mmCIF file of C-alpha atoms and ligand atoms in Angstrom:
data_model
loop_
_atom_site.group_PDB
_atom_site.id
_atom_site.type_symbol
_atom_site.label_atom_id
_atom_site.label_comp_id
_atom_site.label_asym_id
_atom_site.label_seq_id
_atom_site.Cartn_x
_atom_site.Cartn_y
_atom_site.Cartn_z
ATOM 1 C CA UNK A 71 -0.302 0.360 -0.057
ATOM 2 C CA UNK A 72 1.192 3.435 -0.703
ATOM 3 C CA UNK A 73 2.127 5.828 1.773
ATOM 4 C CA UNK A 74 -0.992 8.603 3.015
ATOM 5 C CA UNK A 75 0.717 11.299 1.234
ATOM 6 C CA UNK A 76 0.475 9.381 -1.978
ATOM 7 C CA UNK A 77 -3.127 8.138 -1.136
ATOM 8 C CA UNK A 78 -3.898 11.999 -0.458
ATOM 9 C CA UNK A 79 -2.787 13.042 -3.841
ATOM 10 C CA UNK A 80 -4.727 10.027 -5.886
ATOM 11 C CA UNK A 81 -7.662 11.047 -4.100
ATOM 12 C CA UNK A 82 -7.418 14.309 -5.148
ATOM 13 C CA UNK A 83 -6.398 13.878 -8.732
ATOM 14 C CA UNK A 84 -9.122 11.128 -8.620
ATOM 15 C CA UNK A 85 -11.659 13.791 -8.017
ATOM 16 C CA UNK A 86 -9.727 16.285 -10.245
ATOM 17 C CA UNK A 87 -10.187 13.745 -13.081
ATOM 18 C CA UNK A 88 -14.437 13.398 -12.277
ATOM 19 C CA UNK A 89 -13.862 10.436 -10.451
ATOM 20 C CA UNK A 90 -15.662 9.270 -7.159
ATOM 21 C CA UNK A 91 -13.287 8.556 -3.905
ATOM 22 C CA UNK A 92 -14.848 7.782 -0.257
ATOM 23 C CA UNK A 93 -13.612 10.006 2.315
ATOM 24 C CA UNK A 94 -12.929 9.553 6.216
ATOM 25 C CA UNK A 95 -14.457 12.424 8.397
ATOM 26 C CA UNK A 96 -15.233 12.762 11.782
ATOM 27 C CA UNK A 97 -18.912 12.119 11.806
ATOM 28 C CA UNK A 98 -18.742 9.060 8.995
ATOM 29 C CA UNK A 99 -17.496 8.678 5.748
ATOM 30 C CA UNK A 100 -18.842 10.554 2.590
ATOM 31 C CA UNK A 101 -18.957 9.252 -0.753
ATOM 32 C CA UNK A 102 -17.159 12.523 -2.645
ATOM 33 C CA UNK A 103 -17.266 14.050 -6.317
ATOM 34 C CA UNK A 104 -16.130 17.484 -7.335
ATOM 35 C CA UNK A 105 -18.837 19.875 -6.408
ATOM 36 C CA UNK A 106 -18.897 21.588 -9.250
ATOM 37 C CA UNK A 107 -18.881 18.638 -11.833
ATOM 38 C CA UNK A 108 -22.090 17.975 -12.694
ATOM 39 C CA UNK A 109 -21.677 14.848 -14.002
ATOM 40 C CA UNK A 110 -19.223 13.544 -11.246
ATOM 41 C CA UNK A 111 -22.357 14.414 -9.041
ATOM 42 C CA UNK A 112 -24.901 12.834 -11.150
ATOM 43 C CA UNK A 113 -22.569 9.336 -10.378
ATOM 44 C CA UNK A 114 -22.986 9.744 -6.803
ATOM 45 C CA UNK A 115 -26.536 9.912 -6.888
ATOM 46 C CA UNK A 116 -26.249 6.499 -9.241
ATOM 47 C CA UNK A 117 -24.300 4.609 -7.279
ATOM 48 C CA UNK A 118 -26.116 5.737 -3.800
ATOM 49 C CA UNK A 119 -29.495 5.242 -5.134
ATOM 50 C CA UNK A 120 -30.583 8.015 -4.075
ATOM 51 C CA UNK A 121 -33.397 10.553 -6.032
ATOM 52 C CA UNK A 122 -31.514 13.974 -8.259
ATOM 53 C CA UNK A 123 -33.723 15.944 -6.009
ATOM 54 C CA UNK A 124 -32.179 15.413 -2.102
ATOM 55 C CA UNK A 125 -29.479 18.152 -1.949
ATOM 56 C CA UNK A 126 -25.595 17.101 -0.855
ATOM 57 C CA UNK A 127 -23.435 18.634 1.713
ATOM 58 C CA UNK A 128 -20.579 20.662 0.304
ATOM 59 C CA UNK A 129 -17.226 19.920 2.375
ATOM 60 C CA UNK A 130 -14.949 22.945 2.260
ATOM 61 C CA UNK A 131 -11.142 22.473 3.138
ATOM 62 C CA UNK A 132 -11.508 25.943 5.375
ATOM 63 C CA UNK A 133 -13.926 27.946 7.099
ATOM 64 C CA UNK A 134 -12.726 31.298 4.733
ATOM 65 C CA UNK A 135 -14.306 29.631 2.014
ATOM 66 C CA UNK A 136 -17.829 29.990 3.482
ATOM 67 C CA UNK A 137 -18.472 33.247 1.408
ATOM 68 C CA UNK A 138 -17.929 31.891 -2.310
ATOM 69 C CA UNK A 139 -20.211 29.127 -2.048
ATOM 70 C CA UNK A 140 -23.187 31.130 -0.271
ATOM 71 C CA UNK A 141 -24.728 34.526 -0.508
ATOM 72 C CA UNK A 142 -26.263 37.030 2.292
ATOM 73 C CA UNK A 143 -24.382 35.024 4.782
ATOM 74 C CA UNK A 144 -26.003 36.391 8.257
ATOM 75 C CA UNK A 145 -23.659 37.106 11.297
ATOM 76 C CA UNK A 146 -24.965 34.248 12.875
ATOM 77 C CA UNK A 147 -23.393 31.838 10.462
ATOM 78 C CA UNK A 148 -20.133 33.061 10.531
ATOM 79 C CA UNK A 149 -20.660 33.023 14.418
ATOM 80 C CA UNK A 150 -21.207 29.326 14.354
ATOM 81 C CA UNK A 151 -18.503 28.646 11.576
ATOM 82 C CA UNK A 152 -15.846 30.030 13.904
ATOM 83 C CA UNK A 153 -17.041 28.308 16.957
ATOM 84 C CA UNK A 154 -17.473 24.845 15.474
ATOM 85 C CA UNK A 155 -15.101 24.601 12.372
ATOM 86 C CA UNK A 156 -13.220 22.545 11.562
ATOM 87 C CA UNK A 157 -16.328 20.397 13.179
ATOM 88 C CA UNK A 158 -19.495 18.091 13.002
ATOM 89 C CA UNK A 159 -21.915 20.909 12.286
ATOM 90 C CA UNK A 160 -23.400 21.669 8.687
ATOM 91 C CA UNK A 161 -24.959 25.640 7.628
ATOM 92 C CA UNK A 162 -27.445 25.847 5.233
ATOM 93 C CA UNK A 163 -27.436 29.027 3.472
ATOM 94 C CA UNK A 164 -28.652 30.948 0.462
ATOM 95 C CA UNK A 165 -26.488 29.276 -2.611
ATOM 96 C CA UNK A 166 -23.837 31.224 -4.631
ATOM 97 C CA UNK A 167 -23.951 31.393 -8.463
ATOM 98 C CA UNK A 168 -21.018 28.959 -8.214
ATOM 99 C CA UNK A 169 -23.090 26.188 -6.682
ATOM 100 C CA UNK A 170 -24.105 23.965 -9.570
ATOM 101 C CA UNK A 171 -28.591 22.769 -9.777
ATOM 102 C CA UNK A 172 -27.356 19.085 -9.578
ATOM 103 C CA UNK A 173 -25.598 19.286 -6.108
ATOM 104 C CA UNK A 174 -28.338 20.772 -4.420
ATOM 105 C CA UNK A 175 -31.453 19.598 -6.365
ATOM 106 C CA UNK A 176 -31.919 22.446 -7.998
ATOM 107 C CA UNK A 177 -33.175 24.473 -4.652
ATOM 108 C CA UNK A 178 -32.242 28.159 -3.437
ATOM 109 C CA UNK A 179 -30.059 26.721 -0.705
ATOM 110 C CA UNK A 180 -26.700 25.217 -0.250
ATOM 111 C CA UNK A 181 -25.298 23.378 3.049
ATOM 112 C CA UNK A 182 -21.723 23.569 3.644
ATOM 113 C CA UNK A 183 -19.285 21.954 6.478
ATOM 114 C CA UNK A 184 -15.477 21.798 7.485
ATOM 115 C CA UNK A 185 -15.007 18.127 8.531
ATOM 116 C CA UNK A 186 -12.870 17.628 11.333
ATOM 117 C CA UNK A 187 -10.538 15.102 9.555
ATOM 118 C CA UNK A 188 -6.805 15.409 8.985
ATOM 119 C CA UNK A 189 -6.554 13.153 6.093
ATOM 120 C CA UNK A 190 -10.171 14.924 4.455
ATOM 121 C CA UNK A 191 -9.125 18.570 5.007
ATOM 122 C CA UNK A 192 -5.619 17.429 3.315
ATOM 123 C CA UNK A 193 -7.773 15.977 0.169
ATOM 124 C CA UNK A 194 -9.589 19.286 0.211
ATOM 125 C CA UNK A 195 -6.737 21.538 0.811
ATOM 126 C CA UNK A 196 -4.617 19.913 -2.447
ATOM 127 C CA UNK A 197 -7.999 19.318 -4.415
ATOM 128 C CA UNK A 198 -8.399 22.959 -3.948
ATOM 129 C CA UNK A 199 -12.638 23.076 -4.527
ATOM 130 C CA UNK A 200 -15.739 21.692 -2.547
ATOM 131 C CA UNK A 201 -16.217 17.953 -2.115
ATOM 132 C CA UNK A 202 -19.374 17.040 -2.976
ATOM 133 C CA UNK A 203 -20.260 14.062 -0.081
ATOM 134 C CA UNK A 204 -23.040 12.543 1.061
ATOM 135 C CA UNK A 205 -22.720 9.549 3.639
ATOM 136 C CA UNK A 206 -21.301 6.618 1.800
ATOM 137 C CA UNK A 207 -23.793 4.016 2.167
ATOM 138 C CA UNK A 208 -26.825 2.949 -0.141
ATOM 139 C CA UNK A 209 -30.215 5.274 0.531
ATOM 140 C CA UNK A 210 -31.539 5.027 3.899
ATOM 141 C CA UNK A 211 -29.121 2.624 4.920
ATOM 142 C CA UNK A 212 -26.684 2.202 7.756
ATOM 143 C CA UNK A 213 -23.752 5.240 7.387
ATOM 144 C CA UNK A 214 -20.548 3.571 7.024
ATOM 145 C CA UNK A 215 -18.261 4.162 10.673
ATOM 146 C CA UNK A 216 -14.918 2.681 8.836
ATOM 147 C CA UNK A 217 -13.229 1.800 5.258
ATOM 148 C CA UNK A 218 -14.804 -1.797 5.562
ATOM 149 C CA UNK A 219 -18.176 -0.565 6.237
ATOM 150 C CA UNK A 220 -17.981 1.457 2.416
ATOM 151 C CA UNK A 221 -16.547 -1.337 0.447
ATOM 152 C CA UNK A 222 -19.231 -3.777 2.047
ATOM 153 C CA UNK A 223 -22.082 -1.003 1.310
ATOM 154 C CA UNK A 224 -20.223 0.709 -2.088
ATOM 155 C CA UNK A 225 -18.233 -1.935 -3.517
ATOM 156 C CA UNK A 226 -16.397 -1.240 -6.581
ATOM 157 C CA UNK A 227 -18.921 1.113 -7.692
ATOM 158 C CA UNK A 228 -16.336 3.746 -5.898
ATOM 159 C CA UNK A 229 -13.091 4.883 -7.650
ATOM 160 C CA UNK A 230 -11.294 4.730 -4.632
ATOM 161 C CA UNK A 231 -11.474 4.502 -0.736
ATOM 162 C CA UNK A 232 -9.258 6.516 1.089
ATOM 163 C CA UNK A 233 -9.070 4.474 4.782
ATOM 164 C CA UNK A 234 -8.898 7.104 7.424
ATOM 165 C CA UNK A 235 -9.474 4.685 9.988
ATOM 166 C CA UNK A 236 -12.663 4.514 12.182
ATOM 167 C CA UNK A 237 -14.869 7.672 12.623
ATOM 168 C CA UNK A 238 -14.543 9.589 16.502
ATOM 169 C CA UNK A 239 -18.164 10.958 16.235
ATOM 170 C CA UNK A 240 -20.166 8.145 14.534
ATOM 171 C CA UNK A 241 -23.071 9.769 13.750
ATOM 172 C CA UNK A 242 -23.389 12.686 11.346
ATOM 173 C CA UNK A 243 -22.855 16.456 11.317
ATOM 174 C CA UNK A 244 -25.824 18.922 13.053
ATOM 175 C CA UNK A 245 -27.685 20.614 9.913
ATOM 176 C CA UNK A 246 -28.633 23.996 10.819
ATOM 177 C CA UNK A 247 -30.646 26.015 8.753
ATOM 178 C CA UNK A 248 -30.139 30.132 8.646
ATOM 179 C CA UNK A 249 -31.838 31.260 5.592
ATOM 180 C CA UNK A 250 -35.149 33.207 6.767
ATOM 181 C CA UNK A 251 -35.905 33.102 10.435
ATOM 182 C CA UNK A 252 -33.998 32.357 13.853
ATOM 183 C CA UNK A 253 -31.330 29.525 13.251
ATOM 184 C CA UNK A 254 -33.218 26.094 13.264
ATOM 185 C CA UNK A 255 -31.729 22.675 13.737
ATOM 186 C CA UNK A 256 -32.841 20.421 10.550
ATOM 187 C CA UNK A 257 -31.057 17.030 11.634
ATOM 188 C CA UNK A 258 -28.821 16.808 15.552
ATOM 189 C CA UNK A 259 -25.878 15.402 15.257
ATOM 190 C CA UNK A 260 -22.482 15.624 16.519
ATOM 191 C CA UNK A 261 -22.494 19.344 17.682
ATOM 192 C CA UNK A 262 -24.841 19.445 20.714
ATOM 193 C CA UNK A 263 -28.604 21.750 20.690
ATOM 194 C CA UNK A 264 -26.860 23.191 24.530
ATOM 195 C CA UNK A 265 -23.292 24.142 22.722
ATOM 196 C CA UNK A 266 -25.361 25.584 19.930
ATOM 197 C CA UNK A 267 -27.313 27.621 22.291
ATOM 198 C CA UNK A 268 -24.530 28.510 24.328
ATOM 199 C CA UNK A 269 -23.002 29.835 21.445
ATOM 200 C CA UNK A 270 -25.948 31.516 19.834
ATOM 201 C CA UNK A 271 -26.922 33.012 23.414
ATOM 202 C CA UNK A 272 -30.952 32.463 22.790
ATOM 203 C CA UNK A 273 -32.796 28.674 22.325
ATOM 204 C CA UNK A 274 -32.432 27.421 18.813
ATOM 205 C CA UNK A 275 -35.598 25.134 18.043
ATOM 206 C CA UNK A 276 -35.444 21.456 16.388
ATOM 207 C CA UNK A 277 -37.957 21.116 13.435
ATOM 208 C CA UNK A 278 -39.744 18.598 13.580
ATOM 209 C CA UNK A 279 -39.589 15.617 11.101
ATOM 210 C CA UNK A 280 -43.304 16.949 9.652
ATOM 211 C CA UNK A 281 -42.579 19.982 9.052
ATOM 212 C CA UNK A 282 -38.888 19.530 7.004
ATOM 213 C CA UNK A 283 -40.078 20.109 3.560
ATOM 214 C CA UNK A 284 -36.434 19.576 2.150
ATOM 215 C CA UNK A 285 -36.116 16.217 0.167
ATOM 216 C CA UNK A 286 -33.815 13.886 2.087
ATOM 217 C CA UNK A 287 -35.737 13.602 5.182
ATOM 218 C CA UNK A 288 -37.106 10.454 5.199
ATOM 219 C CA UNK A 289 -39.416 8.522 8.069
ATOM 220 C CA UNK A 290 -37.558 5.970 6.823
ATOM 221 C CA UNK A 291 -33.692 6.408 7.192
ATOM 222 C CA UNK A 292 -30.600 5.210 8.881
ATOM 223 C CA UNK A 293 -32.083 1.509 9.161
ATOM 224 C CA UNK A 294 -30.544 -1.919 9.287
ATOM 225 C CA UNK A 295 -31.880 -4.976 7.155
ATOM 226 C CA UNK A 296 -33.503 -6.021 10.666
ATOM 227 C CA UNK A 297 -36.588 -4.319 11.643
ATOM 228 C CA UNK A 298 -36.271 -1.819 14.745
ATOM 229 C CA UNK A 299 -38.937 -1.892 17.282
ATOM 230 C CA UNK A 300 -38.702 1.170 19.807
ATOM 231 C CA UNK A 301 -39.605 0.091 23.834
ATOM 232 C CA UNK A 302 -40.171 2.430 26.745
ATOM 233 C CA UNK A 303 -37.143 0.695 29.493
ATOM 234 C CA UNK A 304 -39.675 -0.605 31.517
ATOM 235 C CA UNK A 305 -41.326 -2.578 28.989
ATOM 236 C CA UNK A 306 -37.623 -3.184 27.087
ATOM 237 C CA UNK A 307 -36.490 -7.107 28.368
ATOM 238 C CA UNK A 308 -40.467 -7.895 28.019
ATOM 239 C CA UNK A 309 -40.381 -6.704 24.132
ATOM 240 C CA UNK A 310 -37.151 -8.667 23.599
ATOM 241 C CA UNK A 311 -38.477 -11.926 25.323
ATOM 242 C CA UNK A 312 -41.847 -12.139 23.722
ATOM 243 C CA UNK A 313 -40.456 -12.214 20.586
ATOM 244 C CA UNK A 314 -37.624 -13.905 21.141
ATOM 245 C CA UNK A 315 -40.369 -16.558 22.668
ATOM 246 C CA UNK A 316 -41.817 -16.490 18.929
ATOM 247 C CA UNK A 317 -39.473 -17.845 17.564
ATOM 248 C CA UNK A 318 -37.747 -14.861 15.933
ATOM 249 C CA UNK A 319 -33.661 -14.132 16.075
ATOM 250 C CA UNK A 320 -34.106 -10.773 18.669
ATOM 251 C CA UNK A 321 -31.078 -8.361 18.633
ATOM 252 C CA UNK A 322 -31.264 -6.233 21.869
ATOM 253 C CA UNK A 323 -29.856 -2.803 22.733
ATOM 254 C CA UNK A 324 -29.248 -2.931 26.591
ATOM 255 C CA UNK A 325 -29.343 0.560 28.478
ATOM 256 C CA UNK A 326 -26.907 1.256 31.429
ATOM 257 C CA UNK A 327 -29.839 0.847 34.306
ATOM 258 C CA UNK A 328 -30.326 -2.904 32.931
ATOM 259 C CA UNK A 329 -27.151 -4.036 32.421
ATOM 260 C CA UNK A 330 -26.922 -6.355 35.305
ATOM 261 C CA UNK A 331 -30.618 -7.936 34.341
ATOM 262 C CA UNK A 332 -30.742 -11.425 32.581
ATOM 263 C CA UNK A 333 -32.827 -11.249 28.684
ATOM 264 C CA UNK A 334 -33.227 -13.927 26.783
ATOM 265 C CA UNK A 335 -32.394 -12.999 23.338
ATOM 266 C CA UNK A 336 -30.310 -14.184 20.570
ATOM 267 C CA UNK A 337 -28.072 -11.482 20.869
ATOM 268 C CA UNK A 338 -28.018 -9.240 23.548
ATOM 269 C CA UNK A 339 -25.630 -5.821 23.196
ATOM 270 C CA UNK A 340 -24.786 -3.633 26.307
ATOM 271 C CA UNK A 341 -24.910 -0.094 25.363
ATOM 272 C CA UNK A 342 -22.159 2.119 26.862
ATOM 273 C CA UNK A 343 -23.136 4.700 29.392
ATOM 274 C CA UNK A 344 -21.221 7.589 28.099
ATOM 275 C CA UNK A 345 -23.442 8.716 24.708
ATOM 276 C CA UNK A 346 -20.571 9.858 23.503
ATOM 277 C CA UNK A 347 -18.792 6.498 23.270
ATOM 278 C CA UNK A 348 -22.936 5.077 22.140
ATOM 279 C CA UNK A 349 -22.930 7.624 18.970
ATOM 280 C CA UNK A 350 -19.720 6.315 18.084
ATOM 281 C CA UNK A 351 -20.227 2.664 18.229
ATOM 282 C CA UNK A 352 -24.127 2.786 16.909
ATOM 283 C CA UNK A 353 -24.021 1.991 13.145
ATOM 284 C CA UNK A 354 -21.567 -0.435 13.962
ATOM 285 C CA UNK A 355 -23.545 -1.954 16.341
ATOM 286 C CA UNK A 356 -26.364 -2.120 14.009
ATOM 287 C CA UNK A 357 -24.626 -3.610 11.439
ATOM 288 C CA UNK A 358 -23.079 -6.562 13.772
ATOM 289 C CA UNK A 359 -26.600 -7.320 14.864
ATOM 290 C CA UNK A 360 -26.922 -7.432 11.031
ATOM 291 C CA UNK A 361 -24.584 -9.503 10.525
ATOM 292 C CA UNK A 362 -25.282 -12.007 13.486
ATOM 293 C CA UNK A 363 -28.684 -12.627 11.966
ATOM 294 C CA UNK A 364 -31.068 -10.665 13.501
ATOM 295 C CA UNK A 365 -34.578 -9.879 12.109
ATOM 296 C CA UNK A 366 -35.788 -7.588 14.828
ATOM 297 C CA UNK A 367 -33.897 -5.219 16.847
ATOM 298 C CA UNK A 368 -35.224 -3.889 19.996
ATOM 299 C CA UNK A 369 -33.914 -0.790 21.617
ATOM 300 C CA UNK A 370 -34.989 1.882 24.048
ATOM 301 C CA UNK A 371 -34.219 5.686 23.189
ATOM 302 C CA UNK A 372 -31.672 7.951 25.472
ATOM 303 C CA UNK A 373 -32.687 10.809 27.417
ATOM 304 C CA UNK A 374 -32.676 13.202 24.231
ATOM 305 C CA UNK A 375 -30.163 15.585 25.864
ATOM 306 C CA UNK A 376 -26.529 16.037 24.499
ATOM 307 C CA UNK A 377 -25.635 13.910 21.801
ATOM 308 C CA UNK A 378 -28.220 11.508 22.990
ATOM 309 C CA UNK A 379 -30.420 13.435 20.887
ATOM 310 C CA UNK A 380 -29.181 12.210 17.592
ATOM 311 C CA UNK A 381 -29.018 8.779 19.027
ATOM 312 C CA UNK A 382 -32.496 8.723 19.553
ATOM 313 C CA UNK A 383 -32.954 10.724 16.143
ATOM 314 C CA UNK A 384 -31.264 7.814 14.273
ATOM 315 C CA UNK A 385 -32.906 4.979 16.075
ATOM 316 C CA UNK A 386 -36.299 6.689 15.541
ATOM 317 C CA UNK A 387 -35.884 7.006 11.920
ATOM 318 C CA UNK A 388 -34.146 3.465 11.878
ATOM 319 C CA UNK A 389 -37.828 2.367 13.634
ATOM 320 C CA UNK A 390 -39.744 4.432 10.438
ATOM 321 C CA UNK A 391 -42.465 2.896 8.258
ATOM 322 C CA UNK A 392 -40.349 1.325 5.342
HETATM 323 O O1 TXA B 614 -21.645 14.329 8.923
HETATM 324 C C1 TXA B 614 -22.554 14.466 7.739
HETATM 325 O O2 TXA B 614 -23.298 15.606 7.402
HETATM 326 C C2 TXA B 614 -22.102 13.552 6.815
HETATM 327 C C3 TXA B 614 -20.949 13.288 6.157
HETATM 328 C C4 TXA B 614 -20.069 12.830 4.984
HETATM 329 O O3 TXA B 614 -20.162 15.034 6.250
HETATM 330 N N1 TXA B 614 -23.044 13.946 5.272
HETATM 331 C C5 TXA B 614 -24.501 13.299 5.261
HETATM 332 O O4 TXA B 614 -24.323 13.259 4.087
HETATM 333 O O5 TXA B 614 -24.429 12.746 6.498
HETATM 334 P P1 TXA B 614 -26.293 12.934 4.096
HETATM 335 O O6 TXA B 614 -26.346 13.320 2.300
HETATM 336 O O7 TXA B 614 -26.063 11.410 3.971
HETATM 337 O O8 TXA B 614 -26.901 13.703 4.422
HETATM 338 C C6 TXA B 614 -27.322 15.345 4.357
HETATM 339 C C7 TXA B 614 -28.653 15.434 4.775
HETATM 340 C C8 TXA B 614 -29.843 15.044 4.083
HETATM 341 O O9 TXA B 614 -30.500 14.778 5.069
HETATM 342 C C9 TXA B 614 -30.088 16.401 3.044
HETATM 343 O O10 TXA B 614 -31.847 16.454 2.350
HETATM 344 C C10 TXA B 614 -29.832 17.518 3.827
HETATM 345 O O11 TXA B 614 -28.417 16.879 4.674
HETATM 346 N N2 TXA B 614 -29.290 18.736 3.088
HETATM 347 C C11 TXA B 614 -28.604 18.906 2.228
HETATM 348 N N3 TXA B 614 -28.563 19.820 1.718
HETATM 349 C C12 TXA B 614 -29.449 20.567 2.270
HETATM 350 C C13 TXA B 614 -29.845 21.757 1.930
HETATM 351 N N4 TXA B 614 -30.000 23.174 1.349
HETATM 352 N N5 TXA B 614 -31.132 22.551 3.058
HETATM 353 C C14 TXA B 614 -31.825 21.034 3.602
HETATM 354 N N6 TXA B 614 -31.203 20.131 3.722
HETATM 355 C C15 TXA B 614 -29.855 19.605 3.009
HETATM 356 MG MG1 MG B 615 -26.995 9.515 4.534
#
C-alpha cells in the first residue's frame, strides 16, 4: 500500500478527473465528488441510488471559503462557523452562483461544512475546490463509520476508498438552517443543541420531521436490514423476550440501568453509558446485529440531551415505517 501522502494526492487527482472517492470524516465516511462537476455529482446519486432531488452537503477545506459558496450570509452563520469548524456542523445558507443545480437538487439553498479529519482536510486542500459528499452508503441504509463499511455497501462502484480509520463521532453532522428566520436544527448530530445555544446565546428549535419539506429527510432512514422496534426501558426486556419466544432472531440494545438484568434474546448488546461512546458505536452495532442474522432489533431511546438527541433521532428513523 502506498504512503498516506500518496493516497491523499491520488484522491485529489481522482476528484479533479471527475471520479468518486470515499473519504473519512469525523462523523461518517462520505462519498465524494467535485461539487462543481455535474457529471461526477450525477454518478454519486446513481451509486447511492439516491433521488436526484435530494441535496448534497459540500465539504470545504477552510472556513474562509464559506463566502464563495453562499450569499447574504447572516452574522450567526459566521459565529457558528468560527466556533464549530472544523467540526460536525453543517450550515444551510442561500446558495451562490458557484453551486451547480445538480449538487443541491435545484433548490435555493446550499449545505456547507468543514469536516474535522486530517486526511480529508489534506485532500480538500490539495484538491482546492468543494467536495460534494453524502454518507457513503446505499440510500436509506446505515451510514459507514469505517472503510470496511464503505466497501461492504458500495464495493467497486467507488473509484477509491481512502481509509482514515474509524470515525470518532460516529453520527452525522448537525444541520442548522440559517436562511430566513431564526436558526433551526434540521437534523441533530455531532454538535449538541446545548453547545449551539451556548454560542448563539438563545434557544434553538429542532424542526419536527413533519415540518421539514426539503427532500432527503425520510421517515425511514439510517435503517439496518433487521426491523427496529422501540420500547420504553420498563418494557424492553418483555418486548425482546416475547419476540424471542415466538421463534424470532432478536437482538437487543440494553441501556445501562438494565445491564445487570438477565435477558433471553439471540444477541444481547450492552450499550455504553457515555453517549459519546454510544454515538461512536451505534452504526457498527446495528451492522453487527444484521451480520448476526437478527430479524428484529429492540432498543430504547436515550434521554434526548447532548448526543442522546442525535442517537434518539437515528434510532427513531431506523424504526420508521419502511
Ligand atoms: O456528517 C455528515 O453530514 C455526513 C458527512 C459525510 O459529512 N454527510 C451526510 O450527508 O450525512 P447525507 O447526504 O447523507 O445527509 C445530508 C442531509 C440530507 O438529509 C439532506 O436532505 C440535507 O443534509 N441537506 C443537504 N442540503 C440541504 C439543504 N440545502 N437544505 C436542507 N437540507 C439539506
Ligand atoms: Mg446519509
